[in-house]
PDB file of C-alpha atoms in Angstrom:
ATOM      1  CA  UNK O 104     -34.728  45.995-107.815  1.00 77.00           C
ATOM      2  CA  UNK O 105     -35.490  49.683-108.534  1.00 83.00           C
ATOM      3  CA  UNK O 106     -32.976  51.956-106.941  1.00 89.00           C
ATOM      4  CA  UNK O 107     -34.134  55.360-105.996  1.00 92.00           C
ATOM      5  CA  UNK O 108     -31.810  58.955-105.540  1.00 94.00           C
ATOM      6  CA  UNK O 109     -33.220  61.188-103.473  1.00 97.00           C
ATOM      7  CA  UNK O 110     -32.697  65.503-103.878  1.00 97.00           C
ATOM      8  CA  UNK O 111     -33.476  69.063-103.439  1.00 98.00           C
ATOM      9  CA  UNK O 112     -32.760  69.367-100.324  1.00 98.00           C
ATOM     10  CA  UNK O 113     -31.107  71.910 -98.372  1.00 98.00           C
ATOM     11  CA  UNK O 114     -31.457  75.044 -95.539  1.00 98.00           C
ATOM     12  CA  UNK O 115     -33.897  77.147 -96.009  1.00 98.00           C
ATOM     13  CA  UNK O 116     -35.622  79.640 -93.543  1.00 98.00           C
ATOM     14  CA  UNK O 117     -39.020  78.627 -91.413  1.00 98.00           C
ATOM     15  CA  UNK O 118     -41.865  79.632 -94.074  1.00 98.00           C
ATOM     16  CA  UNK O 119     -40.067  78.869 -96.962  1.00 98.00           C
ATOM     17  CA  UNK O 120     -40.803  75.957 -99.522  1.00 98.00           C
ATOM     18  CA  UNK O 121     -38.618  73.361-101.383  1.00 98.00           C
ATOM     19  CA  UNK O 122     -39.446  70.273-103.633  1.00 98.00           C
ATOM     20  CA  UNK O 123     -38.217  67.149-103.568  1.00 98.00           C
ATOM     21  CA  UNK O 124     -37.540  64.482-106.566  1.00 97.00           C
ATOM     22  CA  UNK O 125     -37.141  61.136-106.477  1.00 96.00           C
ATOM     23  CA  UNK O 126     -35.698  59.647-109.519  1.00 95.00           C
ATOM     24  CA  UNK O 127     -35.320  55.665-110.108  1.00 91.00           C
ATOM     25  CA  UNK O 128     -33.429  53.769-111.951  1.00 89.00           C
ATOM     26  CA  UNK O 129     -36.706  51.336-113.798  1.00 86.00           C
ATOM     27  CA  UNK O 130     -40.138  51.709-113.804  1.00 86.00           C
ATOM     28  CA  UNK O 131     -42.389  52.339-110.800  1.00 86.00           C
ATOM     29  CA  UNK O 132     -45.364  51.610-112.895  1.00 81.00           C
ATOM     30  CA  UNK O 133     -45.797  48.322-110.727  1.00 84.00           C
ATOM     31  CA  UNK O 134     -45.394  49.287-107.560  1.00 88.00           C
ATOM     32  CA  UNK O 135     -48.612  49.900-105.878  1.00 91.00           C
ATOM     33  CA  UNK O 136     -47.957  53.378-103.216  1.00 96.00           C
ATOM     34  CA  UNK O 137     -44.884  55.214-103.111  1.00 96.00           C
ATOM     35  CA  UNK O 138     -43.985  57.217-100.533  1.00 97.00           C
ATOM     36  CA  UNK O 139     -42.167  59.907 -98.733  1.00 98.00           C
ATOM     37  CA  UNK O 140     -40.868  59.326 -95.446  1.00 98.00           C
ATOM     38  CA  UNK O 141     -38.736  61.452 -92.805  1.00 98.00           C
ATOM     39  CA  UNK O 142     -35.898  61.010 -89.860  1.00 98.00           C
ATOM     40  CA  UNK O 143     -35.501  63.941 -87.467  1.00 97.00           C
ATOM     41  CA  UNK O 144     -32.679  63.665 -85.833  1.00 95.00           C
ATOM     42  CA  UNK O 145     -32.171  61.158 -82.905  1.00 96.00           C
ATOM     43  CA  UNK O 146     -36.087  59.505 -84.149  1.00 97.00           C
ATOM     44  CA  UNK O 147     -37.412  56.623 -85.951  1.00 97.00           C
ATOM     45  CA  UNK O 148     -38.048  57.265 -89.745  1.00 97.00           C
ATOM     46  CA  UNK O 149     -41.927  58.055 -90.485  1.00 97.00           C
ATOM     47  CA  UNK O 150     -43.963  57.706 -93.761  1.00 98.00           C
ATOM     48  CA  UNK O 151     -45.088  61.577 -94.080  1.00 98.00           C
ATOM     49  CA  UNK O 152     -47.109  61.496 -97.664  1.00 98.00           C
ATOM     50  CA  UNK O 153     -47.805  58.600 -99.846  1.00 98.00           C
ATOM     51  CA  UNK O 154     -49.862  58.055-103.537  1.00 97.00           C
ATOM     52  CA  UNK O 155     -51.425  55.283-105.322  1.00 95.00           C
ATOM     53  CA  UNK O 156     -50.550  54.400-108.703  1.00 90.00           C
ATOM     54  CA  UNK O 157     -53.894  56.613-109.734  1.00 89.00           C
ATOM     55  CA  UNK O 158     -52.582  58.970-107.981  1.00 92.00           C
ATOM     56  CA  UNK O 159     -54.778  59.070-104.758  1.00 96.00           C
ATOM     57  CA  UNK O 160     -52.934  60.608-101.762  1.00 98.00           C
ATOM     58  CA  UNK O 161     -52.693  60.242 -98.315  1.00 97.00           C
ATOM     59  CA  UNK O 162     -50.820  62.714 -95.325  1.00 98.00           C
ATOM     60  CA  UNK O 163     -49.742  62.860 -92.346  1.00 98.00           C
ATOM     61  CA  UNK O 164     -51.577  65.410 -89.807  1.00 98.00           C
ATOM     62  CA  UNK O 165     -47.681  67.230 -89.152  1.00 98.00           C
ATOM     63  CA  UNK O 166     -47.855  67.971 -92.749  1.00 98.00           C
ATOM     64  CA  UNK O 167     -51.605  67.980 -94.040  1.00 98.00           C
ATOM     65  CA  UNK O 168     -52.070  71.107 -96.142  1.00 98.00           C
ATOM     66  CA  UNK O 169     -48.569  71.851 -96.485  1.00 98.00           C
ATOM     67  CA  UNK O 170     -46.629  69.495 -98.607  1.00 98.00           C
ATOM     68  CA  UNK O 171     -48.035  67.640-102.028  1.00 98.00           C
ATOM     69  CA  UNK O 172     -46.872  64.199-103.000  1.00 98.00           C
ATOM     70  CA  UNK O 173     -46.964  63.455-106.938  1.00 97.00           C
ATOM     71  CA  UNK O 174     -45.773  60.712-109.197  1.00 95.00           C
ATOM     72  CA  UNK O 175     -44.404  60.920-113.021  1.00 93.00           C
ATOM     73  CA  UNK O 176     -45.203  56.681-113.860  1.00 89.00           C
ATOM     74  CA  UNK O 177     -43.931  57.983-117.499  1.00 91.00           C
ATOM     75  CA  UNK O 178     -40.939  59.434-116.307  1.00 93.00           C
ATOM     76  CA  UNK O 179     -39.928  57.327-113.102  1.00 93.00           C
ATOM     77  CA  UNK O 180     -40.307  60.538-110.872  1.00 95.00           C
ATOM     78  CA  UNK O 181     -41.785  61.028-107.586  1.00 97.00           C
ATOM     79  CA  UNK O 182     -41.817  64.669-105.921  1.00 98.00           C
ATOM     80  CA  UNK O 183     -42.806  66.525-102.704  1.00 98.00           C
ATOM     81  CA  UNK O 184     -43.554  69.959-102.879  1.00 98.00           C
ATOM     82  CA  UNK O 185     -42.722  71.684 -99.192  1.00 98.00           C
ATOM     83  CA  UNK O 186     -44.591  74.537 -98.311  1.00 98.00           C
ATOM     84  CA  UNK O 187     -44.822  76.583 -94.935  1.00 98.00           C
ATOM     85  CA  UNK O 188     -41.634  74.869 -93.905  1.00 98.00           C
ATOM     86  CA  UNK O 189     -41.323  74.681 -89.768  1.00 98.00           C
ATOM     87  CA  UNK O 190     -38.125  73.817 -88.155  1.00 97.00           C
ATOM     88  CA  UNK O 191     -39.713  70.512 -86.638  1.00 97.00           C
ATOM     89  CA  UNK O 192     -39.666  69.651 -90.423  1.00 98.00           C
ATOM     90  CA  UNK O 193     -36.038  69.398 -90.332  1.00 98.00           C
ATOM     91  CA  UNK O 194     -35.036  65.767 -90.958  1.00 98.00           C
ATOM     92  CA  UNK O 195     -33.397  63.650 -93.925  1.00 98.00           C
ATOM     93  CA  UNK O 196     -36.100  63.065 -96.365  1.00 98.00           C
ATOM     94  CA  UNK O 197     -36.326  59.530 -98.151  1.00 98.00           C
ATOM     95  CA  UNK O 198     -38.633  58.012-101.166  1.00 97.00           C
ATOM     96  CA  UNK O 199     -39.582  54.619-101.225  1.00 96.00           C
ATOM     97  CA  UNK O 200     -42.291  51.747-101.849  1.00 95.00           C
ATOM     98  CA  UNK O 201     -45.086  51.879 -99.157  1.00 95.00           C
ATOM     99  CA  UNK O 202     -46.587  48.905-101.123  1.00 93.00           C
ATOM    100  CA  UNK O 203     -44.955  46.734-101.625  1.00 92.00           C
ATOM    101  CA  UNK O 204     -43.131  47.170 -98.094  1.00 91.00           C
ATOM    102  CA  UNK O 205     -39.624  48.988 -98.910  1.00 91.00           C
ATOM    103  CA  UNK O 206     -36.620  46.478 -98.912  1.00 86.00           C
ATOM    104  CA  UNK O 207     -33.297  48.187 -98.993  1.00 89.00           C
ATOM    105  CA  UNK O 208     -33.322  52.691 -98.672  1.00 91.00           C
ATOM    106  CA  UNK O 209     -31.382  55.368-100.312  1.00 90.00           C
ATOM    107  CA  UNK O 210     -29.203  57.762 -98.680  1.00 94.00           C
ATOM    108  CA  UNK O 211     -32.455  60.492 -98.554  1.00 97.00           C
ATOM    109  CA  UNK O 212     -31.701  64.434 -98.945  1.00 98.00           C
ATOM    110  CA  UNK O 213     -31.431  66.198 -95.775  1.00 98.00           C
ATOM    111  CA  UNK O 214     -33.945  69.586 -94.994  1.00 98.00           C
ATOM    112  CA  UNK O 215     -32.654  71.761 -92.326  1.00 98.00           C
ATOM    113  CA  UNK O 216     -35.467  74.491 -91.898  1.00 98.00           C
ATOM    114  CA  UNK O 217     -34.130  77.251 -89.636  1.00 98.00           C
ATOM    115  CA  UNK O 218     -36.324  79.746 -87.326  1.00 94.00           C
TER     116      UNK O 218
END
């Protein structure tokens, strides 16, 4: 099973930007969609941005024309580029499988966006 680290996050001020990188340990070649997903605190975890091996994307409307979801197959990297950054973006930030469903999760990278 591929395991998958999580960083770059941190604080940063409402407006501001940050990317995120998701390294694993083997090949993600196979897996079908990879995702980022999000926890605010005291809510359920939500799939935010997700791509296709091809690299065809897919948002969700909170973050639609903000943030950019792209995968390195080569290198075993997926990233998410945060622009315009609100403080209702402030939430621990996790990669994983969409497809195939995810199966066990990192410990994410928490974003605290301040106003």
């Amino acid at each position: 099973q591929v395991q998958l680290a999580e960083s770059g996050g941190g604080l940063v001020q409402a407006g501001g930007s940050l990317r995120l990188t998701c390294a694993a340990s083997g090949s993600i070649f196979g897996i079908t969609v990879m995702g980022w997903y999000r926890q605010p605190p005291g809510k359920q975890r939500e799939l935010i941005a997700r791509i296709r091996s091809g690299g065809a994307t897919d948002y969700a409307d909170s973050v639609k024309g903000r943030f950019t979801i792209s995968r390195d197959n080569a290198k075993n990297t997926v990233s998410l580029q945060m622009n315009s950054l609100k403080p209702d973006d402030t939430a621990v930030y996790y990669c994983n499988s969409v497809l195939p469903a995810p199966r066990s999760w990192g410990q994410g990278t928490q974003v605290t966006v301040s106003s």
